[in-house]
């Protein structure tokens, strides 16, 4: 009797796992059909990077600008905030970071901000962009700082938006730590994340904006569902879990950055500890300007968009 019960339980578990795996496969196909690639893949040799490259108008008044999205994002996030306000004024480049959106991951070096900054530099060379203002939101701030350190000749200026750039005293959420584990992480990302993540997506995106309201069309415009695809979710988790060790080693180097710099953060940011990251950049980069927005959360790209555009204009004049 016991053996029959065990066999029944095992059969039920296997059936449940098979059902979740099938849901994961169908979910991925559905999401990619609903949110198709809006950019184009460029071959960098070591990976194919997905970019949205928008030419300047006939009379641009700003230099080229490159946008780097944060964790769990893709190029649609920054394009949703900046494409229309800046269209025609400058050559614009929005990227899916390696392993995110529709970009390939490439080699293991692309699990670090340095590797992702190198991929961006290669993309600029491929597209004929000699120098640009680099805009980094959240996790993208660590990549923008790396870019300025190791590709200073390509860095016209830096705009950090609610950046994550310095070591912080707390850890990272449990689901990131679980997702990077060799076997359990694969099972979690393939069987649990697509279903559970879809149920939490609305509240999670509202939480990123809080206390500011999330734009009503944000999900439809920026496709945050893309990060719930199992492979992308694990790449994102790998990035996040490695960030603390990276910024601990790299933050002391920021004093070598010489590019004109503006940092914009909100006093009510609930995602990163702005007092550590933003004040740290203002302290470490000579001449950096720190702008606090009272009552704003983690999304100055949307909540303080006009202020960010003004900062780009000032950086262009320096």
mmCIF file with all atom_site columns, N, CA, C and O in Angstrom, residues 2 31 50 88 106 122 145 161 221 224 243 254-255 257 267-268 310 315:
data_model
loop_
_atom_site.group_PDB
_atom_site.id
_atom_site.type_symbol
_atom_site.label_atom_id
_atom_site.label_alt_id
_atom_site.label_comp_id
_atom_site.label_asym_id
_atom_site.label_entity_id
_atom_site.label_seq_id
_atom_site.pdbx_PDB_ins_code
_atom_site.Cartn_x
_atom_site.Cartn_y
_atom_site.Cartn_z
_atom_site.occupancy
_atom_site.B_iso_or_equiv
_atom_site.pdbx_formal_charge
_atom_site.auth_seq_id
_atom_site.auth_comp_id
_atom_site.auth_asym_id
_atom_site.auth_atom_id
_atom_site.pdbx_PDB_model_num
ATOM 1  N N  . UNK A 1 2   ? 1.921  1.213  0.821   1.00 0.00 ? 2   UNK A N  1
ATOM 2  C CA . UNK A 1 2   ? 2.817  2.366  0.912   1.00 0.00 ? 2   UNK A CA 1
ATOM 3  C C  . UNK A 1 2   ? 3.486  2.632  -0.430  1.00 0.00 ? 2   UNK A C  1
ATOM 4  O O  . UNK A 1 2   ? 3.606  3.785  -0.864  1.00 0.00 ? 2   UNK A O  1
ATOM 5  N N  . UNK A 1 31  ? 4.785  35.493 -25.037 1.00 0.00 ? 31  UNK A N  1
ATOM 6  C CA . UNK A 1 31  ? 5.363  36.792 -24.706 1.00 0.00 ? 31  UNK A CA 1
ATOM 7  C C  . UNK A 1 31  ? 6.156  37.341 -25.888 1.00 0.00 ? 31  UNK A C  1
ATOM 8  O O  . UNK A 1 31  ? 6.070  38.530 -26.219 1.00 0.00 ? 31  UNK A O  1
ATOM 9  N N  . UNK A 1 50  ? 21.274 43.316 -29.310 1.00 0.00 ? 50  UNK A N  1
ATOM 10 C CA . UNK A 1 50  ? 20.070 43.929 -29.859 1.00 0.00 ? 50  UNK A CA 1
ATOM 11 C C  . UNK A 1 50  ? 20.048 45.417 -29.520 1.00 0.00 ? 50  UNK A C  1
ATOM 12 O O  . UNK A 1 50  ? 20.228 45.802 -28.358 1.00 0.00 ? 50  UNK A O  1
ATOM 13 N N  . UNK A 1 88  ? 15.105 63.273 -33.032 1.00 0.00 ? 88  UNK A N  1
ATOM 14 C CA . UNK A 1 88  ? 15.558 64.310 -33.942 1.00 0.00 ? 88  UNK A CA 1
ATOM 15 C C  . UNK A 1 88  ? 16.636 65.202 -33.367 1.00 0.00 ? 88  UNK A C  1
ATOM 16 O O  . UNK A 1 88  ? 17.420 65.793 -34.120 1.00 0.00 ? 88  UNK A O  1
ATOM 17 N N  . UNK A 1 106 ? 26.362 35.921 -24.749 1.00 0.00 ? 106 UNK A N  1
ATOM 18 C CA . UNK A 1 106 ? 27.784 35.896 -25.037 1.00 0.00 ? 106 UNK A CA 1
ATOM 19 C C  . UNK A 1 106 ? 28.528 35.104 -23.975 1.00 0.00 ? 106 UNK A C  1
ATOM 20 O O  . UNK A 1 106 ? 27.967 34.267 -23.272 1.00 0.00 ? 106 UNK A O  1
ATOM 21 N N  . UNK A 1 122 ? 31.871 48.124 -28.195 1.00 0.00 ? 122 UNK A N  1
ATOM 22 C CA . UNK A 1 122 ? 31.962 47.454 -29.497 1.00 0.00 ? 122 UNK A CA 1
ATOM 23 C C  . UNK A 1 122 ? 30.784 47.828 -30.392 1.00 0.00 ? 122 UNK A C  1
ATOM 24 O O  . UNK A 1 122 ? 30.945 48.003 -31.612 1.00 0.00 ? 122 UNK A O  1
ATOM 25 N N  . UNK A 1 145 ? 29.328 53.626 -15.224 1.00 0.00 ? 145 UNK A N  1
ATOM 26 C CA . UNK A 1 145 ? 30.575 53.955 -14.527 1.00 0.00 ? 145 UNK A CA 1
ATOM 27 C C  . UNK A 1 145 ? 31.734 53.133 -15.080 1.00 0.00 ? 145 UNK A C  1
ATOM 28 O O  . UNK A 1 145 ? 32.846 53.653 -15.274 1.00 0.00 ? 145 UNK A O  1
ATOM 29 N N  . UNK A 1 161 ? 20.836 57.845 -13.307 1.00 0.00 ? 161 UNK A N  1
ATOM 30 C CA . UNK A 1 161 ? 19.459 57.954 -12.844 1.00 0.00 ? 161 UNK A CA 1
ATOM 31 C C  . UNK A 1 161 ? 19.199 56.865 -11.805 1.00 0.00 ? 161 UNK A C  1
ATOM 32 O O  . UNK A 1 161 ? 19.199 55.678 -12.135 1.00 0.00 ? 161 UNK A O  1
ATOM 33 N N  . UNK A 1 221 ? 3.905  49.156 -23.080 1.00 0.00 ? 221 UNK A N  1
ATOM 34 C CA . UNK A 1 221 ? 4.943  49.843 -23.847 1.00 0.00 ? 221 UNK A CA 1
ATOM 35 C C  . UNK A 1 221 ? 6.326  49.247 -23.640 1.00 0.00 ? 221 UNK A C  1
ATOM 36 O O  . UNK A 1 221 ? 7.115  49.148 -24.587 1.00 0.00 ? 221 UNK A O  1
ATOM 37 N N  . UNK A 1 224 ? 7.857  44.389 -19.644 1.00 0.00 ? 224 UNK A N  1
ATOM 38 C CA . UNK A 1 224 ? 8.635  43.766 -18.557 1.00 0.00 ? 224 UNK A CA 1
ATOM 39 C C  . UNK A 1 224 ? 8.453  42.255 -18.478 1.00 0.00 ? 224 UNK A C  1
ATOM 40 O O  . UNK A 1 224 ? 9.269  41.576 -17.838 1.00 0.00 ? 224 UNK A O  1
ATOM 41 N N  . UNK A 1 243 ? 26.572 41.786 -8.344  1.00 0.00 ? 243 UNK A N  1
ATOM 42 C CA . UNK A 1 243 ? 26.825 43.225 -8.360  1.00 0.00 ? 243 UNK A CA 1
ATOM 43 C C  . UNK A 1 243 ? 27.559 43.707 -7.113  1.00 0.00 ? 243 UNK A C  1
ATOM 44 O O  . UNK A 1 243 ? 28.461 44.545 -7.210  1.00 0.00 ? 243 UNK A O  1
ATOM 45 N N  . UNK A 1 254 ? 36.410 54.944 -9.087  1.00 0.00 ? 254 UNK A N  1
ATOM 46 C CA . UNK A 1 254 ? 35.591 55.987 -9.699  1.00 0.00 ? 254 UNK A CA 1
ATOM 47 C C  . UNK A 1 254 ? 36.265 57.358 -9.679  1.00 0.00 ? 254 UNK A C  1
ATOM 48 O O  . UNK A 1 254 ? 35.932 58.229 -10.485 1.00 0.00 ? 254 UNK A O  1
ATOM 49 N N  . UNK A 1 255 ? 37.204 57.552 -8.780  1.00 0.00 ? 255 UNK A N  1
ATOM 50 C CA . UNK A 1 255 ? 37.883 58.852 -8.700  1.00 0.00 ? 255 UNK A CA 1
ATOM 51 C C  . UNK A 1 255 ? 38.680 59.156 -9.963  1.00 0.00 ? 255 UNK A C  1
ATOM 52 O O  . UNK A 1 255 ? 39.045 60.313 -10.204 1.00 0.00 ? 255 UNK A O  1
ATOM 53 N N  . UNK A 1 257 ? 37.416 58.871 -12.932 1.00 0.00 ? 257 UNK A N  1
ATOM 54 C CA . UNK A 1 257 ? 36.482 59.334 -13.960 1.00 0.00 ? 257 UNK A CA 1
ATOM 55 C C  . UNK A 1 257 ? 36.560 60.852 -14.078 1.00 0.00 ? 257 UNK A C  1
ATOM 56 O O  . UNK A 1 257 ? 36.479 61.573 -13.077 1.00 0.00 ? 257 UNK A O  1
ATOM 57 N N  . UNK A 1 267 ? 14.278 61.209 -3.138  1.00 0.00 ? 267 UNK A N  1
ATOM 58 C CA . UNK A 1 267 ? 14.402 61.035 -1.687  1.00 0.00 ? 267 UNK A CA 1
ATOM 59 C C  . UNK A 1 267 ? 13.600 59.838 -1.183  1.00 0.00 ? 267 UNK A C  1
ATOM 60 O O  . UNK A 1 267 ? 13.830 59.371 -0.066  1.00 0.00 ? 267 UNK A O  1
ATOM 61 N N  . UNK A 1 268 ? 12.664 59.330 -1.993  1.00 0.00 ? 268 UNK A N  1
ATOM 62 C CA . UNK A 1 268 ? 11.825 58.212 -1.561  1.00 0.00 ? 268 UNK A CA 1
ATOM 63 C C  . UNK A 1 268 ? 12.100 56.939 -2.362  1.00 0.00 ? 268 UNK A C  1
ATOM 64 O O  . UNK A 1 268 ? 11.222 56.089 -2.506  1.00 0.00 ? 268 UNK A O  1
ATOM 65 N N  . UNK A 1 310 ? 16.940 68.141 -19.399 1.00 0.00 ? 310 UNK A N  1
ATOM 66 C CA . UNK A 1 310 ? 17.692 69.368 -19.120 1.00 0.00 ? 310 UNK A CA 1
ATOM 67 C C  . UNK A 1 310 ? 19.127 69.044 -18.712 1.00 0.00 ? 310 UNK A C  1
ATOM 68 O O  . UNK A 1 310 ? 20.071 69.734 -19.117 1.00 0.00 ? 310 UNK A O  1
ATOM 69 N N  . UNK A 1 315 ? 24.992 68.757 -19.933 1.00 0.00 ? 315 UNK A N  1
ATOM 70 C CA . UNK A 1 315 ? 26.176 67.940 -20.184 1.00 0.00 ? 315 UNK A CA 1
ATOM 71 C C  . UNK A 1 315 ? 26.727 68.182 -21.590 1.00 0.00 ? 315 UNK A C  1
ATOM 72 O O  . UNK A 1 315 ? 27.933 68.188 -21.798 1.00 0.00 ? 315 UNK A O  1
#
